[in-house]
Amino acid sequence: MSQTPDFEPNSFSTAKQDQESQNQHFDTLALRTGHRRTHEGEHGEPIFLTSSFVYQSAADAAAYFSNEKQGNIYSRFTNPTVRMFEERLAALEGGERCVATSSGMGAILATALAFLKAGDHVVCSRAVFGTTTAMFDKYMRKFGVDVTFVDLTDLSQWQTAVQPGKTRLFFCESPSNPLSEVADLKALSSLAHQHDILLAVDNCFCTPALQQPLKLGADLVIHSATKYLDGQGRALGGAVVGNAKLLEDVFAVIRTCGPSMSPFNAWIFLKGLETLRLRMEAHSRSALQLANWLQTHPAVEKVFYSGLESHPGHALAKQQQRAFGGIVSFIVKGKRAGAWSVIDQTQFISITGNLGDAKTTITHPATTTHGKLSDEAKAAAGIVEGLLRVSVGLEDIADIQADLARGLDQLA
Ligand SMILES: *Cc1c(COP(=O)(O)O)cnc(C)c1O
């Protein structure tokens, strides 16, 4: 972190900071990476709400536009506040470069546009965010990219699905939404690399505070910053992280096609990253407590949380993750009616599709987040009518439990 103001107009990164931050630890990087103080001496990260940037002369402008000089041009692809967020998230994921996007879906779309062309093939786990499934299934197919959906945890299905020379991308989420299935990321990445395939991991549920997929062999990490990176349910954003060469291709898509992050949202996410590890640990602690309690409740038929020893992905999650995250799903008695009555008897838990908020939220996946899936696809993804998903927030866990107990006790 440079203590002296940087007076060079429009200039990009300083080597000094890059060198220093290599030796720093997660919590320091989360607070300090990316901010180069301006001549105003501000302590907090400034928000650069400007669409374009100005030059000293016509020749200077030409130098920036021709890439002879590296610097700010236009906020669709170069904005100092967005760059701070990109540098900070890259540091936290252990990646060389990050490109920020307008939303999580923007990040997935940019990845697809960067690395796929007509005739290519993608293997994607069935248990991914519903809109991700739709993007591959509907829009990528429309442009001639084929996709095969496989079981996240069954490596042999990934292997069988590979079409040598055609398959370019493996895409997965681990742990998955909503059933908390865990992929063996090292095994998946070595299978991918045997066939010259890129492995992209949506790290939304763990965040780099709990899991760093690049260190397990993934090529690209995808984020919906909308969730835990913000952590307070305020803004939409996304990001792709990886090595500089791959990210240059993603950057080119953002620059040309335009799903860029707003500088204001980047500032919100910068603030979110500062407390990310503390929040993820608190979410994980409460989620484990809630999962243990739910397991003993007579109205609960099954609990899905990789922190439980009974969960089939527990051992793997323990190896790959620092904690088990904040999402707990469970099946209650009474199918849809039972699930809806538990939701409707809560008093403060928010009934909403979002997750990763400081506030606890509750969702009935079968009729909301996964409502558009066919019955067959729902069955394959384990989305039954009695399933509820809770994103455990930072309220007192005793109060969260009491709010759920009201409906559950009646079903028991
Ligand atoms: C929400 C979500 C997305 C999409 O992110 P948006 O910011 O809503 O576009 C992608 N992946 C996962 C796992 C998500 O939860």
Short mmCIF file of C-alpha atoms and ligand atoms in Angstrom, two decimals:
data_model
loop_
_atom_site.label_atom_id
_atom_site.label_comp_id
_atom_site.label_asym_id
_atom_site.label_seq_id
_atom_site.Cartn_x
_atom_site.Cartn_y
_atom_site.Cartn_z
CA MET A 1 0.00 0.00 0.00
CA SER A 2 1.57 3.21 -1.15
CA GLN A 3 1.58 5.91 1.55
CA THR A 4 2.37 8.69 -0.88
CA PRO A 5 -0.24 10.03 -3.26
CA ASP A 6 0.03 8.99 -6.84
CA PHE A 7 0.03 12.10 -9.04
CA GLU A 8 0.41 10.49 -12.41
CA PRO A 9 -2.96 11.05 -14.07
CA ASN A 10 -4.83 7.97 -15.32
CA SER A 11 -2.02 5.67 -14.29
CA PHE A 12 -2.51 1.99 -13.47
CA SER A 13 -0.99 -0.27 -10.85
CA THR A 14 2.26 0.33 -8.99
CA ALA A 15 4.73 -2.51 -8.72
CA LYS A 16 5.44 -1.55 -5.10
CA GLN A 17 2.00 -2.53 -3.93
CA ASP A 18 1.99 -5.77 -5.85
CA GLN A 19 5.25 -6.80 -4.23
CA GLU A 20 4.16 -5.92 -0.71
CA SER A 21 0.81 -7.64 -0.90
CA GLN A 22 2.38 -10.95 -1.91
CA ASN A 23 3.46 -11.51 1.67
CA GLN A 24 0.28 -10.39 3.34
CA HIS A 25 -2.43 -12.57 4.83
CA PHE A 26 -6.12 -12.84 3.96
CA ASP A 27 -7.42 -10.36 6.55
CA THR A 28 -4.89 -7.70 5.57
CA LEU A 29 -5.54 -8.15 1.87
CA ALA A 30 -9.29 -7.88 2.53
CA LEU A 31 -8.84 -4.46 4.13
CA ARG A 32 -5.97 -3.00 2.15
CA THR A 33 -5.62 -4.34 -1.38
CA GLY A 34 -6.42 -2.12 -4.32
CA HIS A 35 -6.68 1.33 -2.80
CA ARG A 36 -4.04 3.77 -4.02
CA ARG A 37 -4.62 7.01 -2.15
CA THR A 38 -5.18 10.03 -4.38
CA HIS A 39 -3.77 13.53 -3.83
CA GLU A 40 -6.80 14.25 -1.61
CA GLY A 41 -5.41 11.93 1.06
CA GLU A 42 -8.73 10.11 1.57
CA HIS A 43 -8.79 7.24 4.07
CA GLY A 44 -11.83 5.43 2.68
CA GLU A 45 -11.86 4.11 -0.89
CA PRO A 46 -13.18 6.82 -3.25
CA ILE A 47 -16.11 6.19 -5.60
CA PHE A 48 -15.23 7.36 -9.09
CA LEU A 49 -18.65 8.10 -10.54
CA THR A 50 -17.47 9.12 -13.95
CA SER A 51 -18.19 7.59 -17.30
CA SER A 52 -15.00 8.73 -19.01
CA PHE A 53 -11.54 10.20 -18.30
CA VAL A 54 -9.67 13.21 -19.66
CA TYR A 55 -6.15 13.63 -21.09
CA GLN A 56 -3.42 16.28 -21.08
CA SER A 57 -3.36 16.57 -24.86
CA ALA A 58 -4.53 15.04 -28.10
CA ALA A 59 -1.31 13.02 -28.30
CA ASP A 60 -1.87 11.77 -24.75
CA ALA A 61 -5.41 10.65 -25.61
CA ALA A 62 -4.11 8.84 -28.67
CA ALA A 63 -1.48 7.07 -26.55
CA TYR A 64 -4.12 5.73 -24.15
CA PHE A 65 -6.52 4.70 -26.90
CA SER A 66 -3.79 2.84 -28.78
CA ASN A 67 -2.72 1.02 -25.59
CA GLU A 68 0.72 2.61 -25.83
CA LYS A 69 -0.06 3.97 -22.35
CA GLN A 70 -2.08 1.87 -19.92
CA GLY A 71 -4.76 3.81 -18.09
CA ASN A 72 -8.31 4.95 -17.66
CA ILE A 73 -10.38 5.45 -20.77
CA TYR A 74 -14.06 4.71 -20.27
CA SER A 75 -15.87 3.13 -17.32
CA ARG A 76 -17.32 0.24 -19.30
CA PHE A 77 -13.87 -1.30 -18.96
CA THR A 78 -11.63 0.94 -16.84
CA ASN A 79 -12.84 2.51 -13.62
CA PRO A 80 -10.61 3.03 -10.57
CA THR A 81 -13.22 1.95 -7.99
CA VAL A 82 -14.11 -1.16 -9.97
CA ARG A 83 -10.39 -1.90 -10.36
CA MET A 84 -9.91 -1.68 -6.58
CA PHE A 85 -12.60 -4.31 -6.14
CA GLU A 86 -11.04 -6.48 -8.86
CA GLU A 87 -7.59 -6.32 -7.31
CA ARG A 88 -8.90 -7.06 -3.83
CA LEU A 89 -11.00 -10.06 -4.89
CA ALA A 90 -8.15 -11.43 -7.05
CA ALA A 91 -5.85 -11.23 -4.02
CA LEU A 92 -8.38 -13.02 -1.81
CA GLU A 93 -8.92 -15.82 -4.34
CA GLY A 94 -5.19 -16.15 -4.96
CA GLY A 95 -5.71 -15.30 -8.64
CA GLU A 96 -3.61 -13.11 -10.92
CA ARG A 97 -6.53 -11.11 -12.21
CA CYS A 98 -10.22 -10.48 -11.66
CA VAL A 99 -12.76 -8.94 -14.00
CA ALA A 100 -15.89 -7.49 -12.38
CA THR A 101 -19.29 -7.81 -14.02
CA SER A 102 -22.77 -6.36 -13.68
CA SER A 103 -24.15 -9.49 -11.97
CA GLY A 104 -23.31 -13.11 -11.28
CA MET A 105 -25.08 -14.09 -14.49
CA GLY A 106 -23.01 -11.45 -16.29
CA ALA A 107 -19.89 -13.26 -15.05
CA ILE A 108 -21.12 -16.63 -16.29
CA LEU A 109 -22.18 -15.16 -19.64
CA ALA A 110 -18.81 -13.40 -20.07
CA THR A 111 -17.03 -16.69 -19.34
CA ALA A 112 -19.14 -18.49 -21.95
CA LEU A 113 -18.60 -15.75 -24.55
CA ALA A 114 -14.88 -15.70 -23.88
CA PHE A 115 -14.19 -19.43 -24.16
CA LEU A 116 -16.95 -21.04 -26.25
CA LYS A 117 -17.85 -20.95 -29.91
CA ALA A 118 -20.39 -22.76 -32.09
CA GLY A 119 -19.62 -26.49 -32.20
CA ASP A 120 -18.11 -26.55 -28.70
CA HIS A 121 -19.47 -28.56 -25.80
CA VAL A 122 -19.87 -27.85 -22.09
CA VAL A 123 -20.30 -30.25 -19.19
CA CYS A 124 -22.21 -28.64 -16.33
CA SER A 125 -23.35 -30.08 -13.02
CA ARG A 126 -27.08 -30.48 -12.68
CA ALA A 127 -27.07 -28.86 -9.25
CA VAL A 128 -26.29 -25.29 -10.29
CA PHE A 129 -28.17 -22.03 -9.85
CA GLY A 130 -31.39 -22.36 -11.90
CA THR A 131 -30.63 -19.42 -14.18
CA THR A 132 -27.19 -20.88 -14.96
CA THR A 133 -28.91 -24.02 -16.21
CA ALA A 134 -31.25 -21.91 -18.34
CA MET A 135 -28.38 -19.86 -19.77
CA PHE A 136 -26.52 -22.93 -21.00
CA ASP A 137 -29.60 -24.87 -22.00
CA LYS A 138 -31.41 -22.09 -23.84
CA TYR A 139 -28.94 -19.40 -24.95
CA MET A 140 -25.74 -21.35 -25.43
CA ARG A 141 -27.61 -24.00 -27.42
CA LYS A 142 -29.14 -21.21 -29.52
CA PHE A 143 -25.62 -20.25 -30.58
CA GLY A 144 -24.59 -23.83 -31.34
CA VAL A 145 -22.89 -24.77 -28.07
CA ASP A 146 -23.95 -28.18 -26.81
CA VAL A 147 -24.28 -28.92 -23.09
CA THR A 148 -24.50 -32.07 -21.01
CA PHE A 149 -25.73 -31.95 -17.41
CA VAL A 150 -24.22 -34.46 -14.99
CA ASP A 151 -24.25 -35.32 -11.29
CA LEU A 152 -21.93 -33.00 -9.41
CA THR A 153 -20.45 -35.74 -7.24
CA ASP A 154 -20.21 -38.59 -9.79
CA LEU A 155 -16.84 -38.21 -11.51
CA SER A 156 -17.57 -41.07 -13.91
CA GLN A 157 -20.47 -39.08 -15.39
CA TRP A 158 -18.13 -36.14 -16.07
CA GLN A 159 -15.67 -38.51 -17.69
CA THR A 160 -18.31 -40.17 -19.87
CA ALA A 161 -19.69 -36.80 -20.95
CA VAL A 162 -16.36 -35.56 -22.33
CA GLN A 163 -16.33 -35.27 -26.13
CA PRO A 164 -12.63 -35.16 -27.00
CA GLY A 165 -11.73 -32.07 -29.00
CA LYS A 166 -15.20 -30.55 -28.52
CA THR A 167 -15.61 -30.19 -24.78
CA ARG A 168 -14.07 -26.86 -23.74
CA LEU A 169 -15.56 -26.13 -20.35
CA PHE A 170 -16.52 -27.89 -17.11
CA PHE A 171 -18.82 -25.76 -14.98
CA CYS A 172 -19.85 -26.50 -11.40
CA GLU A 173 -20.90 -25.04 -8.08
CA SER A 174 -19.51 -26.47 -4.88
CA PRO A 175 -21.13 -26.69 -2.44
CA SER A 176 -24.30 -26.81 -4.47
CA ASN A 177 -27.58 -24.98 -4.01
CA PRO A 178 -29.74 -26.00 -2.25
CA LEU A 179 -28.56 -29.49 -1.20
CA SER A 180 -24.98 -28.63 -0.25
CA GLU A 181 -23.45 -31.40 -2.39
CA VAL A 182 -19.67 -31.21 -2.58
CA ALA A 183 -17.58 -31.71 -5.73
CA ASP A 184 -14.07 -33.14 -5.57
CA LEU A 185 -12.45 -30.09 -7.16
CA LYS A 186 -8.95 -31.59 -7.40
CA ALA A 187 -10.26 -34.68 -9.18
CA LEU A 188 -12.46 -32.61 -11.49
CA SER A 189 -9.61 -30.29 -12.41
CA SER A 190 -7.24 -33.13 -13.21
CA LEU A 191 -9.89 -34.79 -15.40
CA ALA A 192 -10.50 -31.45 -17.13
CA HIS A 193 -6.81 -30.83 -17.73
CA GLN A 194 -6.23 -34.31 -19.19
CA HIS A 195 -8.55 -33.23 -22.00
CA ASP A 196 -7.47 -29.57 -22.30
CA ILE A 197 -10.75 -28.45 -20.74
CA LEU A 198 -11.15 -25.40 -18.50
CA LEU A 199 -12.73 -25.89 -15.08
CA ALA A 200 -14.89 -22.99 -13.86
CA VAL A 201 -16.16 -23.11 -10.28
CA ASP A 202 -18.96 -20.88 -9.01
CA ASN A 203 -17.65 -20.07 -5.51
CA CYS A 204 -20.71 -18.14 -4.41
CA PHE A 205 -21.53 -20.26 -1.37
CA CYS A 206 -18.08 -20.48 0.21
CA THR A 207 -16.44 -17.26 -1.00
CA PRO A 208 -12.61 -17.16 -0.80
CA ALA A 209 -12.92 -16.87 2.97
CA LEU A 210 -13.83 -20.57 3.10
CA GLN A 211 -12.56 -22.05 -0.17
CA GLN A 212 -10.07 -21.06 -2.88
CA PRO A 213 -10.86 -23.18 -5.96
CA LEU A 214 -7.82 -21.92 -7.92
CA LYS A 215 -5.59 -23.55 -5.31
CA LEU A 216 -7.46 -26.83 -5.86
CA GLY A 217 -6.79 -26.69 -9.61
CA ALA A 218 -9.73 -24.72 -11.01
CA ASP A 219 -8.93 -22.37 -13.91
CA LEU A 220 -11.69 -19.85 -13.31
CA VAL A 221 -13.63 -18.79 -10.24
CA ILE A 222 -17.05 -17.25 -10.76
CA HIS A 223 -18.85 -15.03 -8.26
CA SER A 224 -22.25 -13.58 -7.76
CA ALA A 225 -21.06 -10.64 -5.63
CA THR A 226 -24.76 -10.03 -4.97
CA LYS A 227 -24.62 -12.67 -2.26
CA TYR A 228 -21.94 -12.95 0.45
CA LEU A 229 -19.40 -10.54 -1.07
CA ASP A 230 -21.88 -7.75 -0.49
CA GLY A 231 -23.32 -9.55 2.51
CA GLN A 232 -26.10 -7.07 3.16
CA GLY A 233 -28.40 -7.58 0.20
CA ARG A 234 -27.83 -4.15 -1.40
CA ALA A 235 -26.41 -4.49 -4.89
CA LEU A 236 -26.00 -6.76 -7.92
CA GLY A 237 -22.59 -7.67 -9.20
CA GLY A 238 -20.33 -10.50 -10.25
CA ALA A 239 -16.75 -11.41 -11.02
CA VAL A 240 -14.48 -13.87 -12.78
CA VAL A 241 -11.03 -14.64 -11.33
CA GLY A 242 -8.12 -16.60 -12.78
CA ASN A 243 -4.76 -16.25 -14.46
CA ALA A 244 -3.88 -13.13 -16.44
CA LYS A 245 -4.02 -14.85 -19.82
CA LEU A 246 -7.53 -16.29 -19.41
CA LEU A 247 -8.80 -13.11 -17.80
CA GLU A 248 -7.58 -11.02 -20.71
CA ASP A 249 -10.17 -12.88 -22.80
CA VAL A 250 -12.90 -12.25 -20.22
CA PHE A 251 -11.90 -8.59 -20.05
CA ALA A 252 -12.21 -8.32 -23.84
CA VAL A 253 -15.80 -9.54 -23.58
CA ILE A 254 -16.70 -7.03 -20.88
CA ARG A 255 -15.06 -4.24 -22.85
CA THR A 256 -16.86 -5.11 -26.06
CA CYS A 257 -20.18 -6.56 -24.91
CA GLY A 258 -20.74 -4.36 -21.88
CA PRO A 259 -21.92 -6.30 -18.77
CA SER A 260 -19.72 -4.08 -16.56
CA MET A 261 -19.92 -3.41 -12.83
CA SER A 262 -21.07 0.01 -11.66
CA PRO A 263 -18.45 1.93 -9.63
CA PHE A 264 -20.99 2.51 -6.87
CA ASN A 265 -21.66 -1.21 -6.58
CA ALA A 266 -17.92 -1.92 -6.66
CA TRP A 267 -17.54 0.34 -3.61
CA ILE A 268 -20.28 -1.58 -1.77
CA PHE A 269 -18.51 -4.87 -2.53
CA LEU A 270 -15.15 -3.44 -1.42
CA LYS A 271 -16.73 -2.67 1.94
CA GLY A 272 -18.28 -6.14 1.99
CA LEU A 273 -14.91 -7.81 1.42
CA GLU A 274 -13.48 -6.05 4.48
CA THR A 275 -15.69 -8.11 6.80
CA LEU A 276 -16.06 -11.22 4.62
CA ARG A 277 -14.11 -13.70 6.73
CA LEU A 278 -15.69 -12.63 10.00
CA ARG A 279 -19.15 -12.86 8.47
CA MET A 280 -18.55 -16.24 6.80
CA GLU A 281 -17.34 -17.69 10.08
CA ALA A 282 -20.37 -16.34 11.93
CA HIS A 283 -22.77 -17.59 9.21
CA SER A 284 -21.09 -21.01 9.33
CA ARG A 285 -21.20 -21.24 13.12
CA SER A 286 -24.91 -20.47 13.28
CA ALA A 287 -25.72 -22.69 10.31
CA LEU A 288 -24.04 -25.67 11.96
CA GLN A 289 -25.97 -25.03 15.16
CA LEU A 290 -29.24 -24.75 13.24
CA ALA A 291 -28.54 -27.92 11.22
CA ASN A 292 -27.84 -29.88 14.40
CA TRP A 293 -31.05 -28.65 15.98
CA LEU A 294 -33.14 -29.36 12.87
CA GLN A 295 -31.84 -32.92 12.82
CA THR A 296 -33.42 -33.56 16.20
CA HIS A 297 -36.78 -31.96 15.32
CA PRO A 298 -39.61 -34.50 14.79
CA ALA A 299 -41.14 -32.47 11.89
CA VAL A 300 -37.89 -32.57 9.92
CA GLU A 301 -37.34 -35.58 7.68
CA LYS A 302 -33.88 -34.76 6.41
CA VAL A 303 -31.26 -32.02 6.75
CA PHE A 304 -28.75 -31.12 4.01
CA TYR A 305 -25.66 -29.41 5.40
CA SER A 306 -22.11 -30.52 4.67
CA GLY A 307 -21.09 -29.64 8.22
CA LEU A 308 -23.10 -32.62 9.50
CA GLU A 309 -21.11 -35.83 9.81
CA SER A 310 -24.07 -37.67 8.26
CA HIS A 311 -23.72 -35.64 5.03
CA PRO A 312 -22.09 -37.66 2.22
CA GLY A 313 -19.83 -34.73 1.29
CA HIS A 314 -18.67 -34.03 4.85
CA ALA A 315 -15.14 -35.44 4.61
CA LEU A 316 -14.48 -33.74 1.28
CA ALA A 317 -15.91 -30.44 2.50
CA LYS A 318 -13.59 -30.63 5.49
CA GLN A 319 -10.60 -31.03 3.18
CA GLN A 320 -11.54 -28.32 0.69
CA GLN A 321 -13.23 -25.74 2.91
CA ARG A 322 -12.33 -23.84 6.05
CA ALA A 323 -15.95 -24.06 7.27
CA PHE A 324 -19.27 -25.25 5.87
CA GLY A 325 -21.03 -22.03 4.95
CA GLY A 326 -24.37 -20.47 5.81
CA ILE A 327 -26.93 -22.38 3.74
CA VAL A 328 -29.01 -25.10 5.39
CA SER A 329 -31.73 -27.00 3.53
CA PHE A 330 -34.18 -29.46 5.02
CA ILE A 331 -37.27 -31.49 4.16
CA VAL A 332 -40.27 -31.06 6.43
CA LYS A 333 -43.29 -33.30 6.87
CA GLY A 334 -46.41 -32.45 4.88
CA LYS A 335 -44.90 -31.69 1.46
CA ARG A 336 -45.73 -28.25 -0.02
CA ALA A 337 -48.40 -27.42 2.58
CA GLY A 338 -46.01 -28.27 5.40
CA ALA A 339 -43.16 -26.24 3.89
CA TRP A 340 -45.36 -23.22 3.19
CA SER A 341 -46.82 -23.28 6.72
CA VAL A 342 -43.33 -23.15 8.23
CA ILE A 343 -42.54 -20.15 6.01
CA ASP A 344 -45.82 -18.39 6.76
CA GLN A 345 -45.44 -18.70 10.51
CA THR A 346 -42.07 -17.00 10.67
CA GLN A 347 -42.17 -13.50 12.11
CA PHE A 348 -38.85 -11.94 11.14
CA ILE A 349 -37.07 -14.34 8.79
CA SER A 350 -37.36 -12.77 5.33
CA ILE A 351 -39.37 -14.66 2.70
CA THR A 352 -37.19 -13.99 -0.32
CA GLY A 353 -35.17 -15.74 -2.98
CA ASN A 354 -31.92 -14.01 -2.13
CA LEU A 355 -29.22 -15.49 0.08
CA GLY A 356 -25.93 -14.51 1.62
CA ASP A 357 -27.48 -11.58 3.47
CA ALA A 358 -26.79 -10.56 7.07
CA LYS A 359 -30.54 -11.12 7.52
CA THR A 360 -31.80 -14.71 7.59
CA THR A 361 -33.89 -15.61 4.54
CA ILE A 362 -36.16 -18.57 3.80
CA THR A 363 -37.08 -19.99 0.41
CA HIS A 364 -39.29 -22.78 -0.95
CA PRO A 365 -37.08 -23.82 -3.90
CA ALA A 366 -39.73 -25.96 -5.69
CA THR A 367 -42.00 -22.94 -6.27
CA THR A 368 -39.45 -20.11 -6.48
CA THR A 369 -35.76 -20.44 -7.36
CA HIS A 370 -36.25 -23.83 -9.06
CA GLY A 371 -39.91 -23.28 -10.04
CA LYS A 372 -39.18 -23.12 -13.77
CA LEU A 373 -37.55 -26.55 -13.88
CA SER A 374 -39.59 -29.42 -15.31
CA ASP A 375 -40.82 -32.00 -12.78
CA GLU A 376 -38.21 -34.37 -14.15
CA ALA A 377 -35.39 -31.86 -13.71
CA LYS A 378 -36.62 -31.05 -10.19
CA ALA A 379 -36.59 -34.72 -9.27
CA ALA A 380 -33.07 -35.13 -10.69
CA ALA A 381 -31.89 -32.12 -8.68
CA GLY A 382 -33.58 -33.37 -5.49
CA ILE A 383 -35.97 -30.41 -5.28
CA VAL A 384 -38.93 -32.00 -3.50
CA GLU A 385 -42.08 -30.17 -2.35
CA GLY A 386 -41.21 -30.42 1.35
CA LEU A 387 -37.76 -28.82 0.87
CA LEU A 388 -36.92 -25.48 2.51
CA ARG A 389 -33.70 -23.51 2.17
CA VAL A 390 -32.54 -21.17 4.90
CA SER A 391 -29.69 -18.74 4.39
CA VAL A 392 -28.64 -18.35 8.01
CA GLY A 393 -28.02 -14.72 8.86
CA LEU A 394 -26.29 -12.92 11.68
CA GLU A 395 -29.26 -12.53 14.03
CA ASP A 396 -29.06 -14.40 17.36
CA ILE A 397 -29.30 -18.11 16.56
CA ALA A 398 -31.78 -18.68 19.42
CA ASP A 399 -34.19 -16.24 17.77
CA ILE A 400 -33.74 -17.83 14.33
CA GLN A 401 -34.49 -21.23 15.84
CA ALA A 402 -37.57 -19.93 17.66
CA ASP A 403 -38.88 -18.33 14.45
CA LEU A 404 -38.65 -21.69 12.63
CA ALA A 405 -39.89 -23.71 15.61
CA ARG A 406 -43.29 -21.99 15.49
CA GLY A 407 -44.25 -23.70 12.22
CA LEU A 408 -42.24 -26.87 12.75
CA ASP A 409 -43.77 -27.63 16.16
CA GLN A 410 -47.24 -27.63 14.58
CA LEU A 411 -46.19 -30.15 11.93
CA ALA A 412 -44.54 -32.53 14.37
C1 LIG B 1 -27.35 -15.75 -7.43
C2 LIG B 1 -26.43 -16.71 -8.01
C3 LIG B 1 -25.93 -16.53 -9.31
C4 LIG B 1 -26.38 -15.39 -10.19
O1 LIG B 1 -25.98 -14.17 -9.66
P1 LIG B 1 -26.75 -12.77 -9.95
O2 LIG B 1 -25.89 -11.80 -9.25
O3 LIG B 1 -28.12 -12.92 -9.36
O4 LIG B 1 -26.80 -12.62 -11.42
C5 LIG B 1 -25.02 -17.43 -9.79
N1 LIG B 1 -24.62 -18.49 -9.05
C6 LIG B 1 -25.08 -18.70 -7.81
C7 LIG B 1 -24.60 -19.86 -7.05
C8 LIG B 1 -26.00 -17.82 -7.25
O5 LIG B 1 -26.47 -18.05 -6.02
#
